[in-house]
PDB file of C-alpha atoms in Angstrom:
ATOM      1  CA  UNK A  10      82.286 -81.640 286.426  1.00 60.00           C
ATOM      2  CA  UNK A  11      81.432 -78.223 287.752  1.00 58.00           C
ATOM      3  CA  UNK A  12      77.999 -78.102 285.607  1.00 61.00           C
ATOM      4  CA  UNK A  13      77.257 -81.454 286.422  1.00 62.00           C
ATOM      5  CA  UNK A  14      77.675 -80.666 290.137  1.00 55.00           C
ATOM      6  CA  UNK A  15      75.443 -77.708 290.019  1.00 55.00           C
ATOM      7  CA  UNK A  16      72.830 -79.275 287.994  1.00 58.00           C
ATOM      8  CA  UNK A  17      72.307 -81.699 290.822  1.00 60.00           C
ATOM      9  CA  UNK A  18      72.976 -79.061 294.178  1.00 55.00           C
ATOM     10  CA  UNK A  19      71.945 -75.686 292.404  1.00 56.00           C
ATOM     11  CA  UNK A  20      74.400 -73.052 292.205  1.00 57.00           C
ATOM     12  CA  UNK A  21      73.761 -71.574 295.868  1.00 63.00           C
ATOM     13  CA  UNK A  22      75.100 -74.730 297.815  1.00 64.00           C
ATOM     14  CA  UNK A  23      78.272 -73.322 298.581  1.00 69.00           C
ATOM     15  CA  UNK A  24      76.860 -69.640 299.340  1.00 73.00           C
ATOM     16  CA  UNK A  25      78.086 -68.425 302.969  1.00 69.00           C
ATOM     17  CA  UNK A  26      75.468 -65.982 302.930  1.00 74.00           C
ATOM     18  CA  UNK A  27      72.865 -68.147 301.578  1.00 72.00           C
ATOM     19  CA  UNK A  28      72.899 -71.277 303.046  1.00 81.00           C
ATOM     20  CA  UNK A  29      73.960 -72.032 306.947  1.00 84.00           C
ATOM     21  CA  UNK A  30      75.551 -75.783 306.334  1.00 88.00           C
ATOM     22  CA  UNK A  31      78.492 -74.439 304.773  1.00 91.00           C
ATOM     23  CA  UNK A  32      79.418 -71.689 307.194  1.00 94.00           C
ATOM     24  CA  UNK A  33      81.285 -73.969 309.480  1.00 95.00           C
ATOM     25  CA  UNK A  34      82.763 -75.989 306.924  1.00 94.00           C
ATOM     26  CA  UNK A  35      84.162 -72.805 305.524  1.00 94.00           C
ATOM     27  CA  UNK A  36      85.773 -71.809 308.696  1.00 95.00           C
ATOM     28  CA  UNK A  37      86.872 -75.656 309.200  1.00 97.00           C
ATOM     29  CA  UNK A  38      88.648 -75.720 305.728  1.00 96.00           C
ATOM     30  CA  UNK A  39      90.558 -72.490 306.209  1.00 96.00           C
ATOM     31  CA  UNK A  40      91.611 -73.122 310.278  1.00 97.00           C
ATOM     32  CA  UNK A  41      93.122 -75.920 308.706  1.00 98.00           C
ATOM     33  CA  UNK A  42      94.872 -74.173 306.239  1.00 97.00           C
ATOM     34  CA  UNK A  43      96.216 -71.527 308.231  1.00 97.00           C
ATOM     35  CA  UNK A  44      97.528 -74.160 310.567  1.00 97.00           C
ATOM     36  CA  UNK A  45      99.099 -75.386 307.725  1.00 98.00           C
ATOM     37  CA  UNK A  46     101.050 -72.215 307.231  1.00 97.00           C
ATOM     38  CA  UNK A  47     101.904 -71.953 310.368  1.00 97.00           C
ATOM     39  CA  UNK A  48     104.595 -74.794 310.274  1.00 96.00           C
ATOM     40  CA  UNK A  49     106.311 -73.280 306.753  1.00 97.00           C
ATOM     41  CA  UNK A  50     109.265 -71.487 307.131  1.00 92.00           C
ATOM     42  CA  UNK A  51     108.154 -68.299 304.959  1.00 92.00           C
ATOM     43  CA  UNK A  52     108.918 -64.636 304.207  1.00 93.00           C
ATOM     44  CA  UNK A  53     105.098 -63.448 303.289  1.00 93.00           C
ATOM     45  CA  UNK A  54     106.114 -60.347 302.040  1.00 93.00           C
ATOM     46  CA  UNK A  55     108.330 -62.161 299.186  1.00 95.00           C
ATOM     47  CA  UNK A  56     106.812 -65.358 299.479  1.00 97.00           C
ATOM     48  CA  UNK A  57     105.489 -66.927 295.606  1.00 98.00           C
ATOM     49  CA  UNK A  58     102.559 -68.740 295.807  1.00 98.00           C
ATOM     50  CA  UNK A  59     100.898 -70.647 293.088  1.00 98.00           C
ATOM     51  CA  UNK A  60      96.913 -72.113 293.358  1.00 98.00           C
ATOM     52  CA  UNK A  61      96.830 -75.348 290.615  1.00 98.00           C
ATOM     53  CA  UNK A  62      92.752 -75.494 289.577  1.00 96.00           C
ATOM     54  CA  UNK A  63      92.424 -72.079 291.227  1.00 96.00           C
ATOM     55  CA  UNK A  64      88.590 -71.490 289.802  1.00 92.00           C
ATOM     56  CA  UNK A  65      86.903 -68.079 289.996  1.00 92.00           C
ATOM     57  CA  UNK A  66      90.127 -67.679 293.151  1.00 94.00           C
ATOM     58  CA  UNK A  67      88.809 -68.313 296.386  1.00 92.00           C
ATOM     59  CA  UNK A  68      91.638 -70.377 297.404  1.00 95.00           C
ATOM     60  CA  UNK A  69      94.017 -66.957 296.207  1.00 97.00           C
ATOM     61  CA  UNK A  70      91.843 -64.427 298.233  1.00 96.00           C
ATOM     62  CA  UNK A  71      92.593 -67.128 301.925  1.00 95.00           C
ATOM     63  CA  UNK A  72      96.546 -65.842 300.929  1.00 97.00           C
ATOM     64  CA  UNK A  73      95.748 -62.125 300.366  1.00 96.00           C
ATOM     65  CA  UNK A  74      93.982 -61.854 303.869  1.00 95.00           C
ATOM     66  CA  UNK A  75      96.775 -63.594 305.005  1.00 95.00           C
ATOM     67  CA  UNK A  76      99.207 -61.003 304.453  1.00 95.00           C
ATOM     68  CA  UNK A  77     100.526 -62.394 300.474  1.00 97.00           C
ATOM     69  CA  UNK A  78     101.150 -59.812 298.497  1.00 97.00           C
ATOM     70  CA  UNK A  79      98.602 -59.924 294.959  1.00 97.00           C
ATOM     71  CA  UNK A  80     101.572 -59.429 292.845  1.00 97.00           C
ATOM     72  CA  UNK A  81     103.499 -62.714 294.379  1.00 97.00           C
ATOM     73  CA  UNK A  82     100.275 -64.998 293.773  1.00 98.00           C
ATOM     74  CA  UNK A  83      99.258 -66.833 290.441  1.00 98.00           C
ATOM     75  CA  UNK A  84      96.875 -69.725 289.635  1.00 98.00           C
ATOM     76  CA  UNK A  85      95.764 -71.689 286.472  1.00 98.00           C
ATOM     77  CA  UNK A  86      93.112 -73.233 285.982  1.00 96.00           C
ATOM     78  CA  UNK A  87      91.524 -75.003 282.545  1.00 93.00           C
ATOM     79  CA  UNK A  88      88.501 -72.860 282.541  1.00 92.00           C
ATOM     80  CA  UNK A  89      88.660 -69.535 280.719  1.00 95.00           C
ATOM     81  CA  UNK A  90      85.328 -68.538 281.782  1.00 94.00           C
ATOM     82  CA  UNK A  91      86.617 -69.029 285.603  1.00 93.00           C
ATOM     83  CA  UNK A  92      89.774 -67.573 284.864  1.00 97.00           C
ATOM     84  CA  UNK A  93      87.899 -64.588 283.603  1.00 96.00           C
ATOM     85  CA  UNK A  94      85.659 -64.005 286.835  1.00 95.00           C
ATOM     86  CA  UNK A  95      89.119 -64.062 288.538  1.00 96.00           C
ATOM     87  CA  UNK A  96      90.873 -61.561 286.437  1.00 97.00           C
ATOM     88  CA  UNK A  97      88.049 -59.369 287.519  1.00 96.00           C
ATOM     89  CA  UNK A  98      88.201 -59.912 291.397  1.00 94.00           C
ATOM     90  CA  UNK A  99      91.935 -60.073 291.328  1.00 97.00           C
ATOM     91  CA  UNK A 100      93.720 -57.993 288.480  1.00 95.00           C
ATOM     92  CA  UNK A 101      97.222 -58.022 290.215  1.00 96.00           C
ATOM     93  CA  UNK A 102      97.076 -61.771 290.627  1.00 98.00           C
ATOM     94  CA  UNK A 103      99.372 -63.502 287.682  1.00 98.00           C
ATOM     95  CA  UNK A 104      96.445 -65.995 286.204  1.00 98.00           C
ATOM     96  CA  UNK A 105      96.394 -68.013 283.419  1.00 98.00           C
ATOM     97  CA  UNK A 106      94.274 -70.485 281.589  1.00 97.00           C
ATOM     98  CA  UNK A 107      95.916 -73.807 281.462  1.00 97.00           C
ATOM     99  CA  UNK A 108      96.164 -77.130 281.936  1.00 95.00           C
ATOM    100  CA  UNK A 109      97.899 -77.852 285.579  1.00 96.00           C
ATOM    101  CA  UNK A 110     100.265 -80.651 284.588  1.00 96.00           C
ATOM    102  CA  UNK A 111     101.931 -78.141 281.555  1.00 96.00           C
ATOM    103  CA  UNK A 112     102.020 -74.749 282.910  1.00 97.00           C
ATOM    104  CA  UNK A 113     104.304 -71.517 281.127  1.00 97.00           C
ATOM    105  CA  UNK A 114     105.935 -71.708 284.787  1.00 98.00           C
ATOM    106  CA  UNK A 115     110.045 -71.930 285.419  1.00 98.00           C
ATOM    107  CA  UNK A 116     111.269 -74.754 287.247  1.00 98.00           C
ATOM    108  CA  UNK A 117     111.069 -74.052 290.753  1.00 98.00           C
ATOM    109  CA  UNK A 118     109.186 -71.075 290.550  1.00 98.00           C
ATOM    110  CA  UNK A 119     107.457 -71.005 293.959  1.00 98.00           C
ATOM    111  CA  UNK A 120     107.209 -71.521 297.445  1.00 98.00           C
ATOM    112  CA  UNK A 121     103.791 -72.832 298.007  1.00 98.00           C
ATOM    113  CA  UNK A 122     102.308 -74.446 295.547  1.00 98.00           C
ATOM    114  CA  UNK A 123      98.795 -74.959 296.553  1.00 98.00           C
ATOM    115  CA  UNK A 124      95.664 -77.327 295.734  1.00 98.00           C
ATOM    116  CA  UNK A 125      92.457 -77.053 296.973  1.00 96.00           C
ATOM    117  CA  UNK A 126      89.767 -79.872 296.045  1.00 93.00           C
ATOM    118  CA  UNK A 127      90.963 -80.842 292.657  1.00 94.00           C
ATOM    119  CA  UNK A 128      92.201 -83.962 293.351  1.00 95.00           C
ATOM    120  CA  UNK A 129      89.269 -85.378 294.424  1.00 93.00           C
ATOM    121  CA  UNK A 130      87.697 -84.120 291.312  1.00 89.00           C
ATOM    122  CA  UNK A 131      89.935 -85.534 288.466  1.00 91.00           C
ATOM    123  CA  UNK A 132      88.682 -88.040 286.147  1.00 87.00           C
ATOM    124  CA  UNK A 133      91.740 -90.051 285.443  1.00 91.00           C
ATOM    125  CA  UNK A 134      94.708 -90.842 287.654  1.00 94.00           C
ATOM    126  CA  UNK A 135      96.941 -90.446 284.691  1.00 95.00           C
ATOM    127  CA  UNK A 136      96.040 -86.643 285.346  1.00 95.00           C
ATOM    128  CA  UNK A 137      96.393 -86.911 288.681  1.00 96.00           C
ATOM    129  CA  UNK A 138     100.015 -87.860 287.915  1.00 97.00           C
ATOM    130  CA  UNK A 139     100.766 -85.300 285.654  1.00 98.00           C
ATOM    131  CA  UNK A 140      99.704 -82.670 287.804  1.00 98.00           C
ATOM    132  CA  UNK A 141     101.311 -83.924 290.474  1.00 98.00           C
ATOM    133  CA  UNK A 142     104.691 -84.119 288.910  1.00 98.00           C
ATOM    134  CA  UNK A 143     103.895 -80.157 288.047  1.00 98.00           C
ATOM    135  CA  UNK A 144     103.672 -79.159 290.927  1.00 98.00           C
ATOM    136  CA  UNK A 145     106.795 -80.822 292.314  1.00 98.00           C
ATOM    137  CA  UNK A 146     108.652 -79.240 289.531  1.00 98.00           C
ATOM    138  CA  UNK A 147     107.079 -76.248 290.059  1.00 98.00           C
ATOM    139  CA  UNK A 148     107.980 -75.931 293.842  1.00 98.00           C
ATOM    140  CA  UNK A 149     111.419 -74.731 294.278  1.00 98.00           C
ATOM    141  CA  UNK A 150     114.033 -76.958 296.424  1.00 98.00           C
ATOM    142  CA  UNK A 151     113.116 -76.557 300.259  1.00 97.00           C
ATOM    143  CA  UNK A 152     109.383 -74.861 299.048  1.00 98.00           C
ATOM    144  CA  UNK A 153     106.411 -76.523 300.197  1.00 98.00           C
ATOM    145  CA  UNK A 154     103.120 -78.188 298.244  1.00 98.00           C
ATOM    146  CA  UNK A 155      99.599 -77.788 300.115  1.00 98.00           C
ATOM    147  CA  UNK A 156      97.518 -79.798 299.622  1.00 98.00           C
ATOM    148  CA  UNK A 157      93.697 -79.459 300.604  1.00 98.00           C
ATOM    149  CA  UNK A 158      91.660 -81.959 299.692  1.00 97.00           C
ATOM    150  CA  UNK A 159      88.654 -84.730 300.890  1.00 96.00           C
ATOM    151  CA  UNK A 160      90.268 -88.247 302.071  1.00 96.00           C
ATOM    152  CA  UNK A 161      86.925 -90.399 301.775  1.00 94.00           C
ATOM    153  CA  UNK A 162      85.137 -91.357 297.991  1.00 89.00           C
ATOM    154  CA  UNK A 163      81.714 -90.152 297.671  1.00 79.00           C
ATOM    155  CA  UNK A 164      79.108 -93.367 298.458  1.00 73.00           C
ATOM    156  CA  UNK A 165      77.630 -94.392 295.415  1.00 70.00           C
ATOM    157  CA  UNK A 166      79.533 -91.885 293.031  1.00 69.00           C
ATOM    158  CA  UNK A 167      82.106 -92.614 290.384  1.00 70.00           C
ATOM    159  CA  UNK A 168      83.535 -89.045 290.556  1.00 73.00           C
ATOM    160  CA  UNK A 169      85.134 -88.505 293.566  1.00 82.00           C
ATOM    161  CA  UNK A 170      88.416 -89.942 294.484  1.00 90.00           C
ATOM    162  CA  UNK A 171      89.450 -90.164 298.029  1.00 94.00           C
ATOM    163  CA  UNK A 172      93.109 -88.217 298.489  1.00 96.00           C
ATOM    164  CA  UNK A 173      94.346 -90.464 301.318  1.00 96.00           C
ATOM    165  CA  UNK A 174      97.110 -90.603 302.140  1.00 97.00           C
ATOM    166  CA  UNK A 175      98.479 -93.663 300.084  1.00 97.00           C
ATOM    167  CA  UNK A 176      97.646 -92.129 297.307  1.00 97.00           C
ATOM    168  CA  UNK A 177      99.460 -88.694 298.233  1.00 98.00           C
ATOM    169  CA  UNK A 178     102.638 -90.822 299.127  1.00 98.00           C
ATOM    170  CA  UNK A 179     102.342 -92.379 295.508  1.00 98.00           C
ATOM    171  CA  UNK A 180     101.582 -88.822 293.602  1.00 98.00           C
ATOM    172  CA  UNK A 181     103.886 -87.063 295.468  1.00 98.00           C
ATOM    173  CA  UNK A 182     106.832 -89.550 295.745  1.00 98.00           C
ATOM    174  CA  UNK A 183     106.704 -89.012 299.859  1.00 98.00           C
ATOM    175  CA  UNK A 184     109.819 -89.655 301.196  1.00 97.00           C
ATOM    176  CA  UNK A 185     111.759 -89.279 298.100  1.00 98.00           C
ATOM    177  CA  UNK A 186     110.958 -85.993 296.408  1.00 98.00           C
ATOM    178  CA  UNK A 187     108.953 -84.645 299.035  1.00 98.00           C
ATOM    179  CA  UNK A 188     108.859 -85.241 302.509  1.00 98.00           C
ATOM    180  CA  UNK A 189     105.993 -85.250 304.421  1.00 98.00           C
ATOM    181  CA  UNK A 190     105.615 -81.639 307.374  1.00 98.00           C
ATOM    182  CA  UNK A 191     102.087 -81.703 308.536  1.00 97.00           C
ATOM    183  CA  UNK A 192      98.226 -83.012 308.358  1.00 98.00           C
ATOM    184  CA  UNK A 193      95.884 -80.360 309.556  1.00 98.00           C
ATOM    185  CA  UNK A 194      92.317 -81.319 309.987  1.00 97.00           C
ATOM    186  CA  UNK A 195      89.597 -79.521 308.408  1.00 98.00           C
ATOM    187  CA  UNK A 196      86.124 -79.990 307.466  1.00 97.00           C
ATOM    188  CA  UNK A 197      83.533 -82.943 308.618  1.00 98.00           C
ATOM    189  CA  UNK A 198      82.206 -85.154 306.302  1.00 96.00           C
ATOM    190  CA  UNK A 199      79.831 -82.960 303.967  1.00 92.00           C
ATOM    191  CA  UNK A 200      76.339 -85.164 305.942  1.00 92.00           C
ATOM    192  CA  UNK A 201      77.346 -84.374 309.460  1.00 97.00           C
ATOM    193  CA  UNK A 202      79.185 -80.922 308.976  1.00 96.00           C
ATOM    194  CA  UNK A 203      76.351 -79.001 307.174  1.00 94.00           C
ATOM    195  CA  UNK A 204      73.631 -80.355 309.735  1.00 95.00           C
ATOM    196  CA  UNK A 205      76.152 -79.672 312.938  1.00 97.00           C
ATOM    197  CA  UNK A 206      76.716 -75.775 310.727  1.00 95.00           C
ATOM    198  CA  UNK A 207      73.318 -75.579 310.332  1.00 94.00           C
ATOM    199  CA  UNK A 208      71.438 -76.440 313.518  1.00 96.00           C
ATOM    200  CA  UNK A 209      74.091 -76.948 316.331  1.00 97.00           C
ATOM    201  CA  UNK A 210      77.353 -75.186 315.138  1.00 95.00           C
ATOM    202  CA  UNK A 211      78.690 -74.467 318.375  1.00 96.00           C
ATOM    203  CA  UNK A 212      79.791 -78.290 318.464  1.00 97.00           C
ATOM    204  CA  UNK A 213      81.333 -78.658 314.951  1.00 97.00           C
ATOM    205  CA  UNK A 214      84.864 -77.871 316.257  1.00 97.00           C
ATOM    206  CA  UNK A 215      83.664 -80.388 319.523  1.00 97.00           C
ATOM    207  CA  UNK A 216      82.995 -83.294 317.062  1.00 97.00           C
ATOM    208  CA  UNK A 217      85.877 -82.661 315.076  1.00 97.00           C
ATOM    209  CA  UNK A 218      88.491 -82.697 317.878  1.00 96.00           C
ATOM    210  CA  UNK A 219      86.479 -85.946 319.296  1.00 97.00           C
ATOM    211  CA  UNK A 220      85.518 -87.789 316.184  1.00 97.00           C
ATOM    212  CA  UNK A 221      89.097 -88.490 314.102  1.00 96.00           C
ATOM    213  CA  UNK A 222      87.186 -90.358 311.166  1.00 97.00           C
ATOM    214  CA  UNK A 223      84.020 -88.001 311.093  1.00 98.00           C
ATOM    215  CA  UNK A 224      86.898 -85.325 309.271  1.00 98.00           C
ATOM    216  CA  UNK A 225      86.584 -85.747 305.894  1.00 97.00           C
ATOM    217  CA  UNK A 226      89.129 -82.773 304.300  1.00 97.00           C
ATOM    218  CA  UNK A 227      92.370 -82.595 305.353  1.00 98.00           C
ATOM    219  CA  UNK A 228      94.791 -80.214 304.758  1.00 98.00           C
ATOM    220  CA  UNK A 229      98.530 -81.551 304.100  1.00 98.00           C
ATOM    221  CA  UNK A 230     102.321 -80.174 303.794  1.00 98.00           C
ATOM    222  CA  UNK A 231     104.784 -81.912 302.007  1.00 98.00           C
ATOM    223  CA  UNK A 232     108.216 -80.275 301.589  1.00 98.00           C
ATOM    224  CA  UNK A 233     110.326 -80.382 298.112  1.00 98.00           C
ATOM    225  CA  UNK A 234     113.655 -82.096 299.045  1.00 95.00           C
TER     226      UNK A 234
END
């Protein structure tokens, strides 16, 4: 998926130095998240935190500035070659190749487990479900699941799936074994936030308070009953 992706956007699409459109989407995506953390209930300093399809661990360096401590923090992902840039960036960090719905983890072993546009990236919803029920049993009772993820399908593309929120109620049995805490808005939709980032960024947060349905990513709390 990620090749494929890059193939068609080149590999600097998502560079904050590089390329103005994604600046404000950036800073969209992690307001939204730290909003998000806001309403948890959470001892930082002790404070486990796990990122599901954690990558090269971007999503794992938003919790370090936020005051996690390195040796709390883990994150799988399927890729060993992205596990490896992460081992390099973040050698305190607990990370492990494998697959997010069968994980070496204890039951219950965190307070946050996180995920941050997978979803809308998985080719089957059978995975989708098994990575879901992971992370519930992964979350210990009372812990929270964070979810960050795009709630619209991609025009025209077979790929992306939105993560609305029926299908988070369905994935995450909402209002059984999770309830639902918050929805945090973050990014526009990819069209109108990289132009608005690039040529008229001072009214990205203006269209985004204004314009409900321009949001595409959404950022959302459930809590492990």
């Amino acid at each position: 998926m990620y090749s494929r992706y890059y193939d068609e956007h080149s590999r600097d699409r998502n560079d904050l130095l590089g390329n103005p459109e994604v600046t404000f989407q950036a800073f969209a995506i992690e307001r939204a998240n730290i909003r998000a953390l806001q309403r948890m209930k959470l001892d930082r300093d002790n404070a486990r935190v796990l990122d599901v399809g954690c990558g090269s661990g971007a999503g794992i360096f938003q919790f370090l500035r936020l005051g996690f401590k390195p040796q709390q923090l883990a994150g799988v992902d399927l890729s060993p070659e992205r596990i490896a840039d992460a081992k390099v960036s973040l050698p305190n960090v607990d990370l492990r190749c494998e697959s997010g719905d069968a994980t070496t983890f204890a039951d219950g072993a965190f307070d946050i487990v996180f995920e941050g546009t997978m979803f809308v990236l998985l080719p089957t919803e059978e995975m989708a479900r098994g990575i879901a029920r992971e992370m519930i049993r992964l979350t210990k009772p009372g812990g929270y699941l964070m979810l960050t993820d795009w709630r619209y399908s991609k025009p025209g593309s077979d790929v992306y799936k939105a993560m609305t929120q029926k299908r988070i109620a369905q994935l995450f049995d909402v209002g059984g074994a999770t309830r639902l805490i918050a929805r945090e808005k973050g990014a526009l939709v990819p069209p109108l936030g990289r132009r608005l980032s690039h040529y008229a960024p001072s009214l990205y947060f203006l269209v985004q308070a204004v314009l409900p349905p321009a949001v595409g990513q959404i950022t959302t709390v459930l809590q492990k009953a």
